[in-house]
mmCIF file of C-alpha atoms in Angstrom:
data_model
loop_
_atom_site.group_PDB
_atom_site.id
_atom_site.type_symbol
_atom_site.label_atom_id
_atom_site.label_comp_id
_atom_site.label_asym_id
_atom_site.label_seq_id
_atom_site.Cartn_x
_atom_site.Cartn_y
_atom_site.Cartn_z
ATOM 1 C CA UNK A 1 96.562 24.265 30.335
ATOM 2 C CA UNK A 2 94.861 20.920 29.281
ATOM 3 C CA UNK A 3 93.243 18.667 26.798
ATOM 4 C CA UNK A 4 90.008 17.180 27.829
ATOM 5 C CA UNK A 5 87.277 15.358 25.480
ATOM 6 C CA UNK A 6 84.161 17.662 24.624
ATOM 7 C CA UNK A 7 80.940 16.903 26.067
ATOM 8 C CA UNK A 8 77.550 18.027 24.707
ATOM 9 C CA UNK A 9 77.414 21.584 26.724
ATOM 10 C CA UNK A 10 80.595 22.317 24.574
ATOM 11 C CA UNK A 11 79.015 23.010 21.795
ATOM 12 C CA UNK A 12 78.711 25.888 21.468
ATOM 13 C CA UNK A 13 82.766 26.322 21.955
ATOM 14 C CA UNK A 14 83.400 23.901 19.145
ATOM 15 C CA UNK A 15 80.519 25.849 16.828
ATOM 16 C CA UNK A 16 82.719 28.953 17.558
ATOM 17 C CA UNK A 17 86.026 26.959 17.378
ATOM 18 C CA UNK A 18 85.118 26.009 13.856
ATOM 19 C CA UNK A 19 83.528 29.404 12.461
ATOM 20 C CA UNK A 20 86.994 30.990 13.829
ATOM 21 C CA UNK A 21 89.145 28.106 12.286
ATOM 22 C CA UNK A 22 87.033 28.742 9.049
ATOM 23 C CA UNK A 23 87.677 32.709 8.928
ATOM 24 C CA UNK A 24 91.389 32.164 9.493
ATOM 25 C CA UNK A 25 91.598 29.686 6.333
ATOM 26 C CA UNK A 26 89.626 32.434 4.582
ATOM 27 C CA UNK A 27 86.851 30.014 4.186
ATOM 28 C CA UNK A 28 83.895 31.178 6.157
ATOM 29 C CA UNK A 29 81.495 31.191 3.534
ATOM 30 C CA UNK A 30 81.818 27.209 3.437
ATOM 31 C CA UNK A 31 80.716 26.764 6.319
ATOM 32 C CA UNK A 32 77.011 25.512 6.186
ATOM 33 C CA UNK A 33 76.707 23.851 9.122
ATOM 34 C CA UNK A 34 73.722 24.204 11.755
ATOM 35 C CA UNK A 35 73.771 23.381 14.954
ATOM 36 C CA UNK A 36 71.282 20.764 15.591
ATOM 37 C CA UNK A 37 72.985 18.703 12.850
ATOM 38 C CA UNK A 38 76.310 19.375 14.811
ATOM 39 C CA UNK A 39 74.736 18.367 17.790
ATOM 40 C CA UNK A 40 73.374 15.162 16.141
ATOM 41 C CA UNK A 41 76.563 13.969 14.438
ATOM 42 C CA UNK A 42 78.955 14.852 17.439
ATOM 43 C CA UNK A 43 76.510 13.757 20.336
ATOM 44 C CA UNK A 44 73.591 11.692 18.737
ATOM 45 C CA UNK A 45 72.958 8.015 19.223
ATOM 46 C CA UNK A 46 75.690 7.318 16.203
ATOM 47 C CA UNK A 47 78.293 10.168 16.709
ATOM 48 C CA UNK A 48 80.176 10.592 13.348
ATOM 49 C CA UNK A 49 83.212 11.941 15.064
ATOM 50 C CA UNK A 50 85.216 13.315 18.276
ATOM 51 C CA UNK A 51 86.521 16.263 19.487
ATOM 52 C CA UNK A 52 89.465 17.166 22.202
ATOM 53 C CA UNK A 53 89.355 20.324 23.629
ATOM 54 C CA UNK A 54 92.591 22.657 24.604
ATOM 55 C CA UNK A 55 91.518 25.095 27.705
ATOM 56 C CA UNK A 56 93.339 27.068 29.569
ATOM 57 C CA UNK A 57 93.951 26.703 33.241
ATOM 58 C CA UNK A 58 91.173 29.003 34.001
ATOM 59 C CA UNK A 59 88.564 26.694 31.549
ATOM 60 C CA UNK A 60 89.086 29.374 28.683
ATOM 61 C CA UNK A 61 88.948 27.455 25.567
ATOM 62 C CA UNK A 62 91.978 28.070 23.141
ATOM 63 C CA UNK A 63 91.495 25.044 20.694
ATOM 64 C CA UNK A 64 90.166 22.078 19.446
ATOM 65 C CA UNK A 65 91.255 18.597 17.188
ATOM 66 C CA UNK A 66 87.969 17.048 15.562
ATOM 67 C CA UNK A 67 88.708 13.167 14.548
ATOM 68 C CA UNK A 68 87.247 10.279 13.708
ATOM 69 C CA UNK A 69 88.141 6.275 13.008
ATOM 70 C CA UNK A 70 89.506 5.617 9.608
ATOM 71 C CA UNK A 71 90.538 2.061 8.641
ATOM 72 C CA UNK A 72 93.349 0.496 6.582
ATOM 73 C CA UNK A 73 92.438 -2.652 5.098
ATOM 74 C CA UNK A 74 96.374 -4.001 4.575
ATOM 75 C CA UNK A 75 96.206 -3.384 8.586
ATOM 76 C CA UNK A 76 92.973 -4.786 9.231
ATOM 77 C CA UNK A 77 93.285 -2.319 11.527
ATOM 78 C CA UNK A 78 91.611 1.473 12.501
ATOM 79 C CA UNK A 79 93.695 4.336 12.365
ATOM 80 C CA UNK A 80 92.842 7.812 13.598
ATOM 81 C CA UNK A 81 91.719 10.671 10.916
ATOM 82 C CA UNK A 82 92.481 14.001 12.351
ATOM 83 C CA UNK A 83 89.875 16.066 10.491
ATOM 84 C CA UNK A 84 90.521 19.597 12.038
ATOM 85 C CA UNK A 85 93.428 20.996 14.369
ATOM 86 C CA UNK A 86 93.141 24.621 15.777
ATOM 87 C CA UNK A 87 94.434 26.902 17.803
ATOM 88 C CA UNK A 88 93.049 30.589 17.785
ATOM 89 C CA UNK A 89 95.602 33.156 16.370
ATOM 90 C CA UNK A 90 96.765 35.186 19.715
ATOM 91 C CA UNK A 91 97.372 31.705 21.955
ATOM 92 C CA UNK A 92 99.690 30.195 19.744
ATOM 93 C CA UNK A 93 103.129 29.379 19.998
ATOM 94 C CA UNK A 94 102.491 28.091 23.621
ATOM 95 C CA UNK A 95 102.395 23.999 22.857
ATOM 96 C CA UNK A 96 98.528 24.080 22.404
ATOM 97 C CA UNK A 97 98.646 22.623 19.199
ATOM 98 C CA UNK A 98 101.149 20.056 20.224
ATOM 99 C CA UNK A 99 99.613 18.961 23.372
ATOM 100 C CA UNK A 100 96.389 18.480 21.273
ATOM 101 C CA UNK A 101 98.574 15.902 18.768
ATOM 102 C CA UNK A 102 99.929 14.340 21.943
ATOM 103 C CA UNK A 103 96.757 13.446 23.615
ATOM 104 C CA UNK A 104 95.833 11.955 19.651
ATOM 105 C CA UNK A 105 98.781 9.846 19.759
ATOM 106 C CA UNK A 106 97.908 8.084 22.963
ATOM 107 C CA UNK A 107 94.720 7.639 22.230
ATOM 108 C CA UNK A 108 95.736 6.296 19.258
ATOM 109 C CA UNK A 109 97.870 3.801 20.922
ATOM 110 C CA UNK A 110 95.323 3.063 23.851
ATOM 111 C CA UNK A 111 92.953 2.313 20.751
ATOM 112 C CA UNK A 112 95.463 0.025 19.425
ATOM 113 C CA UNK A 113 95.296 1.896 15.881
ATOM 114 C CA UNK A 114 98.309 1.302 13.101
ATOM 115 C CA UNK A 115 98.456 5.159 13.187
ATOM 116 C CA UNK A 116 96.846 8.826 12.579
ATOM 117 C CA UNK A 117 96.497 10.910 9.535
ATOM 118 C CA UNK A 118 95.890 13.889 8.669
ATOM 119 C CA UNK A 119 95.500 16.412 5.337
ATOM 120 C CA UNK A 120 98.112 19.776 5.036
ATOM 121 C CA UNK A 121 97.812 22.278 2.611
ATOM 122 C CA UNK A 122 100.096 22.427 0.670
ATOM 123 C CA UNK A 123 101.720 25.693 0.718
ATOM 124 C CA UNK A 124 101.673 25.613 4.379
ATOM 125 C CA UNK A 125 105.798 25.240 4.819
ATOM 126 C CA UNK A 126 105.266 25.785 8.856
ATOM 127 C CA UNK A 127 103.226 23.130 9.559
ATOM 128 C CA UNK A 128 104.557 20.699 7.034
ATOM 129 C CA UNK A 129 107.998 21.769 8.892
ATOM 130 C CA UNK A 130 106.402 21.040 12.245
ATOM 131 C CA UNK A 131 104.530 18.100 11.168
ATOM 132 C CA UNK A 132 107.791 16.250 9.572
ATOM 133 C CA UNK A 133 109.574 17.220 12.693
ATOM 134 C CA UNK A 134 107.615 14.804 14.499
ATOM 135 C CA UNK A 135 108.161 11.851 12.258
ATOM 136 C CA UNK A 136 105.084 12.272 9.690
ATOM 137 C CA UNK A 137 105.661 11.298 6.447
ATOM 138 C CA UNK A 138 103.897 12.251 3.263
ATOM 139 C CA UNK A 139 101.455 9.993 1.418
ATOM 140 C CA UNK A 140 101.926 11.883 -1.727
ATOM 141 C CA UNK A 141 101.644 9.300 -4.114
ATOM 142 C CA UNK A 142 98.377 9.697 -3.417
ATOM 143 C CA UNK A 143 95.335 12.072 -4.546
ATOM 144 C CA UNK A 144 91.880 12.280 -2.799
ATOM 145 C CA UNK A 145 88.873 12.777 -5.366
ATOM 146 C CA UNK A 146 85.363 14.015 -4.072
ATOM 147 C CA UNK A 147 81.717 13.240 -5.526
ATOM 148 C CA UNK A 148 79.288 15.976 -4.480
ATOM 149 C CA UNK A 149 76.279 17.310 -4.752
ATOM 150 C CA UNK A 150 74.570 17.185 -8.354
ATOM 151 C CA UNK A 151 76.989 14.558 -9.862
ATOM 152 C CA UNK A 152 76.639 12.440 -6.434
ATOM 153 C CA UNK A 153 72.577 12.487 -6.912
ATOM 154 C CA UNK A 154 73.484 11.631 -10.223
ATOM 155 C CA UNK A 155 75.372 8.260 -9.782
ATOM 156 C CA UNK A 156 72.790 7.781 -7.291
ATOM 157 C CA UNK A 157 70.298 8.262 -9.761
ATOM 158 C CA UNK A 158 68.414 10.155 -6.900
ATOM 159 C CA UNK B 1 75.125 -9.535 -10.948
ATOM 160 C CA UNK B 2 73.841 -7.632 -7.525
ATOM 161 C CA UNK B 3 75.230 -5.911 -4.558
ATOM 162 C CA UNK B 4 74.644 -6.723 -1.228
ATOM 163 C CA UNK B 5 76.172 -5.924 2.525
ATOM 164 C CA UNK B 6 78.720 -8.021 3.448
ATOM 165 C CA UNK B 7 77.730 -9.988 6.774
ATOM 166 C CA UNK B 8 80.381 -12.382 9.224
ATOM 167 C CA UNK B 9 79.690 -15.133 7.440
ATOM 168 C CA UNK B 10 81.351 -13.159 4.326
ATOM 169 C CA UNK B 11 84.892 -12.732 6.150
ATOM 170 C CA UNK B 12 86.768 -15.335 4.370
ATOM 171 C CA UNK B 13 85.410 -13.923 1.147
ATOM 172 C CA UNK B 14 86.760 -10.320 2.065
ATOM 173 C CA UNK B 15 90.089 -11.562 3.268
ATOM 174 C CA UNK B 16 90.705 -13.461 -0.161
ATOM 175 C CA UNK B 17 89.629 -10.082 -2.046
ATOM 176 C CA UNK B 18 91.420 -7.734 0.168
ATOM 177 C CA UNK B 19 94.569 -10.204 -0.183
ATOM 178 C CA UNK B 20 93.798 -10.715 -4.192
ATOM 179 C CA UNK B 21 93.576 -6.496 -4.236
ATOM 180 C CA UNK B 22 96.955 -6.153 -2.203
ATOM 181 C CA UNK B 23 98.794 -8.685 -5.096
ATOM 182 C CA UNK B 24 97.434 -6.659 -7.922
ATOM 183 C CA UNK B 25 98.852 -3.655 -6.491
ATOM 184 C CA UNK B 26 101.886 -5.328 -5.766
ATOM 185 C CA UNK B 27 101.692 -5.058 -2.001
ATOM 186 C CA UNK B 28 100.980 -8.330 -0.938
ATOM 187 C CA UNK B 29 104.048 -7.724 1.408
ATOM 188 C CA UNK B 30 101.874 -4.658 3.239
ATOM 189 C CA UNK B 31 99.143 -6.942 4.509
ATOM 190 C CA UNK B 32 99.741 -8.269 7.514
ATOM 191 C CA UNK B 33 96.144 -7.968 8.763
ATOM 192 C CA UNK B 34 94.649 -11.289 10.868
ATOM 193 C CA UNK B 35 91.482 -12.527 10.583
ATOM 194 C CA UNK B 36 90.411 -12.224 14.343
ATOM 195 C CA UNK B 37 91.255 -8.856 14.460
ATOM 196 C CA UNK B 38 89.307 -8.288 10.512
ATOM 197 C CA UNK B 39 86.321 -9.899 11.994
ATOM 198 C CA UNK B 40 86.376 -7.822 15.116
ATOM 199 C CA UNK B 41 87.338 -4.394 13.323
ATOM 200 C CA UNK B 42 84.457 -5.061 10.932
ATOM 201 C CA UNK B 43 82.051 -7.455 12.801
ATOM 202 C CA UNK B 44 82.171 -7.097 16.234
ATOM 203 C CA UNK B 45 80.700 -4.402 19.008
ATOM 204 C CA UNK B 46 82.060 -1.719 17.195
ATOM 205 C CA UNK B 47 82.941 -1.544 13.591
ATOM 206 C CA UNK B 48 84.930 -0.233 11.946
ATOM 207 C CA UNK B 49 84.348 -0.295 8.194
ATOM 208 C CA UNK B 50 81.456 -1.632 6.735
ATOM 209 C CA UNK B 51 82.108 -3.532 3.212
ATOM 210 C CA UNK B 52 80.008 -4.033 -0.195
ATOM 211 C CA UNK B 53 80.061 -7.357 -1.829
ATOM 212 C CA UNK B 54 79.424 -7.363 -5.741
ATOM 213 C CA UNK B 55 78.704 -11.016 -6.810
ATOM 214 C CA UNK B 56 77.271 -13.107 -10.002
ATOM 215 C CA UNK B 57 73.784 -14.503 -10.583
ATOM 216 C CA UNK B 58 75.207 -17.828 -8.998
ATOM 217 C CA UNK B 59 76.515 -16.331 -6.156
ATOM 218 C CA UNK B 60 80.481 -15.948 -6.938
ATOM 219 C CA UNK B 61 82.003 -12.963 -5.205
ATOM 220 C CA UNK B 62 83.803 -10.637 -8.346
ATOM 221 C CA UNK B 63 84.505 -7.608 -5.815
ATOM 222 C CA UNK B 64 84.152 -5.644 -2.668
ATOM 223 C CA UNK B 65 83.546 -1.765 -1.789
ATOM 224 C CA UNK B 66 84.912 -1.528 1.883
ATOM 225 C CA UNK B 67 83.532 2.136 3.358
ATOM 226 C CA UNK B 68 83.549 4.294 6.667
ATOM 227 C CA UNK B 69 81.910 7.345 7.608
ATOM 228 C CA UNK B 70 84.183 10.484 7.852
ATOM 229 C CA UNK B 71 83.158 13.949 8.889
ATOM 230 C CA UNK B 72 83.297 17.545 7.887
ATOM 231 C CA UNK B 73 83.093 20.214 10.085
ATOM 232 C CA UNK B 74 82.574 22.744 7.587
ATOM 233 C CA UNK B 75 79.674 20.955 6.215
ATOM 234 C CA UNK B 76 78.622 19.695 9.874
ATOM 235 C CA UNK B 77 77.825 16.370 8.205
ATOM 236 C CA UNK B 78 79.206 13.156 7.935
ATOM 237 C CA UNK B 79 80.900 11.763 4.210
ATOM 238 C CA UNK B 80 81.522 8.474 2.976
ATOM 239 C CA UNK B 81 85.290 7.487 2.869
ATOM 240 C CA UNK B 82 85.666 4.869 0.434
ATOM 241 C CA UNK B 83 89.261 2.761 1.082
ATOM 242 C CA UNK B 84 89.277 0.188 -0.490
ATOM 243 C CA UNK B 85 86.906 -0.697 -4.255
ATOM 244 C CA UNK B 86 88.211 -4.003 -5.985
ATOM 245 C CA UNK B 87 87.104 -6.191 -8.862
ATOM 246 C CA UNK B 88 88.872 -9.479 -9.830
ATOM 247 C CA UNK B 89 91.027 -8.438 -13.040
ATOM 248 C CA UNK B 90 89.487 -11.261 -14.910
ATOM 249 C CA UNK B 91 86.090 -9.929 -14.107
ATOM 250 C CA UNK B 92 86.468 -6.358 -15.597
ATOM 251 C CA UNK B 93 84.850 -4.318 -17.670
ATOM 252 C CA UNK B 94 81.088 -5.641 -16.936
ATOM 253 C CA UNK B 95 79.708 -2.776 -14.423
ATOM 254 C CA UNK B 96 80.890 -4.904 -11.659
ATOM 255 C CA UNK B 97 83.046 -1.257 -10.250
ATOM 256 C CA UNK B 98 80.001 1.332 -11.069
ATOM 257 C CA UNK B 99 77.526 -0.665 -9.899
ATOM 258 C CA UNK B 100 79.638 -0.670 -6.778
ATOM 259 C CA UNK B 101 80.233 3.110 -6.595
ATOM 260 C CA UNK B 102 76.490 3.708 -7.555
ATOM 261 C CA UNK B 103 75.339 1.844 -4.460
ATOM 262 C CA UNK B 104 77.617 4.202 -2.390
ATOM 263 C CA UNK B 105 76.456 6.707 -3.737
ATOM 264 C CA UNK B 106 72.942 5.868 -3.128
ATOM 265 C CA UNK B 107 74.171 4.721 0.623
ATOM 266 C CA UNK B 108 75.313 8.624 1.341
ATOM 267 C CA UNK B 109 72.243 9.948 -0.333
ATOM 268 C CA UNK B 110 70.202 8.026 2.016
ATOM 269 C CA UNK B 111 72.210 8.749 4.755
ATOM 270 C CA UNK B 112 72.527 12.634 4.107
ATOM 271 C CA UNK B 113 75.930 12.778 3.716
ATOM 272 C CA UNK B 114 77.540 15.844 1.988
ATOM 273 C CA UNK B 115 79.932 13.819 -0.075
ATOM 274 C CA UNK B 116 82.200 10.498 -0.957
ATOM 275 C CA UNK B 117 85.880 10.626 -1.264
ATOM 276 C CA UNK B 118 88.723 8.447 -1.923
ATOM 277 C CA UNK B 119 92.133 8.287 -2.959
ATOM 278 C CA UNK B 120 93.368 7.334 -6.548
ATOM 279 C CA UNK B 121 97.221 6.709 -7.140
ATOM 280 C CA UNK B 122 98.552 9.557 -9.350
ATOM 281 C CA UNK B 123 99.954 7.033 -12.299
ATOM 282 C CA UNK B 124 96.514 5.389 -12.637
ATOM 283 C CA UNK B 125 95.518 7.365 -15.532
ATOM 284 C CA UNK B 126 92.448 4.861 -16.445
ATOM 285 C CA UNK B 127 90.762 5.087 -13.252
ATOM 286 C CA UNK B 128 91.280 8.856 -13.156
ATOM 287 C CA UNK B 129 89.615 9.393 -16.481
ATOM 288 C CA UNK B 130 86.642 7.321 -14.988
ATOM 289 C CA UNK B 131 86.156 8.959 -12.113
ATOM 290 C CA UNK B 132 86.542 12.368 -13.071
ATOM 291 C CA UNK B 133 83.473 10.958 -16.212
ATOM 292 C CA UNK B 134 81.441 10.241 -12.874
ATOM 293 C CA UNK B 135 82.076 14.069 -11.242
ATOM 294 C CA UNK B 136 84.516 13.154 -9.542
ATOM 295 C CA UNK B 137 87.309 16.376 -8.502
ATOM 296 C CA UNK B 138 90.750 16.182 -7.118
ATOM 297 C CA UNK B 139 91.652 17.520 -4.397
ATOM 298 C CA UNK B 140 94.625 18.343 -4.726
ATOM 299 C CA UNK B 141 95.570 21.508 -2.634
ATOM 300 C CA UNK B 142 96.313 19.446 0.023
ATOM 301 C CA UNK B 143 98.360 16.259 1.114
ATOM 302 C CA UNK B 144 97.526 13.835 3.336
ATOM 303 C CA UNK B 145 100.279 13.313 6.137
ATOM 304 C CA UNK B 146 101.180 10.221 8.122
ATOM 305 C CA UNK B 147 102.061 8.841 11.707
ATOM 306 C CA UNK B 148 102.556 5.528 12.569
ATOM 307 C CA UNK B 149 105.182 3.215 14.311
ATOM 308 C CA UNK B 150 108.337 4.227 16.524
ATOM 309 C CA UNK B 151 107.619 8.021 15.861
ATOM 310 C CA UNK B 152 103.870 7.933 16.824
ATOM 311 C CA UNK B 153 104.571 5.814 19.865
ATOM 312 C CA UNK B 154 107.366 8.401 20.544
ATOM 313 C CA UNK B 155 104.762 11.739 20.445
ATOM 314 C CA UNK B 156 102.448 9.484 22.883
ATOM 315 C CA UNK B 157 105.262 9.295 24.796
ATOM 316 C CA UNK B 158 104.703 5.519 25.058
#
């Protein structure tokens, strides 16, 4: 197996990466994405974010991490963001998901970042498990609040 | 009062805020941040952050809104992360901190973004009620984990 950085013909991989991430969470009907806008945000002139695909030796493609640059002010430094980490149902177990965090790490350090983050649910005892396990440490102190749609326009008196 | 972008010539204007923020939070310790690598995270071929300056008539710099772009997959469209929003204490109370927010939120209108996020400390009751008056919701299924140091240079294997 490996972990190689997605290029614009993988698109179609990561669309179907992310629809199959989203039915697993239960959360299909979420996703509104299109694919042009995909294409545009991942692989336009100012691509939003990154994405690391996990392939079999044969090229098969088991999963993906999606991230992006965040930055900590106290740092003056980036960090990494890891927006999405997935690894379809039947190919788990086999170090897919770890390799994936791996290859995140040293880019992370290449990038000279202060470190990566990422969000857990909370009920999910496995991962938060696997995810202490590797030295993470909760920000807990901490809740994330989100402006959408009509009360965004609103404050934006659009 | 106005808004405007921050631009280089602004750097030793954030610094002071971002250091004046850090003391009213009690962190001043945290920040160990350098100006070349500020100016080069925010300023240079590829930034970083970009930041919001909120200043008086006469030019005097009351606060700063410092802002990425993150990205959600679901959506397929990029958000505005905001990490940092300050206001000199002695300046409070006159609009200086919704004016701020209002400009982001016209900045991910224009921009199509789905959404704006950021994190609140879960004792500061004030700024909770204020945001949630805007729209705001927690999100608060989910918590955010971190990597950094010895144990991230450990999983890059570093």
């Amino acid at each position: 197996m490996r972990i190689r950085p997605a290029v614009e013909s993988d698109l179609g991989t990561i669309e179907e990466l992310i629809r199959a991430l989203a039915e697993y969470e239960r959360m299909s009907g979420d996703v509104v994405m299109d694919s042009e806008r995909l294409r545009r945000s991942l692989f336009g002139d100012h691509p939003y974010a990154e994405v690391l695909i996990a392939e079999e030796d044969d090229g098969e493609p088991v999963g993906f991490a999606l991230f992006f640059h965040n930055f900590s002010t106290f740092l003056g430094r980036p960090g990494i963001y890891l927006e999405d980490l997935f690894v379809k149902p039947e190919q788990r177990g086999r170090g897919h998901g770890k390799a994936l965090l791996q290859r995140l790490a040293e880019i992370a350090v290449e990038r000279d970042c202060g470190g990566m983050e990422w969000a857990v649910l909370n009920w999910n005892e496995p991962s938060i498990g696997f995810y202490r396990s590797l030295g993470a440490r909760p920000n807990d102190e901490w809740t994330v609040y989100r402006l959408t749609g009509e009360a965004l326009e609103r404050l934006a008196g659009a």
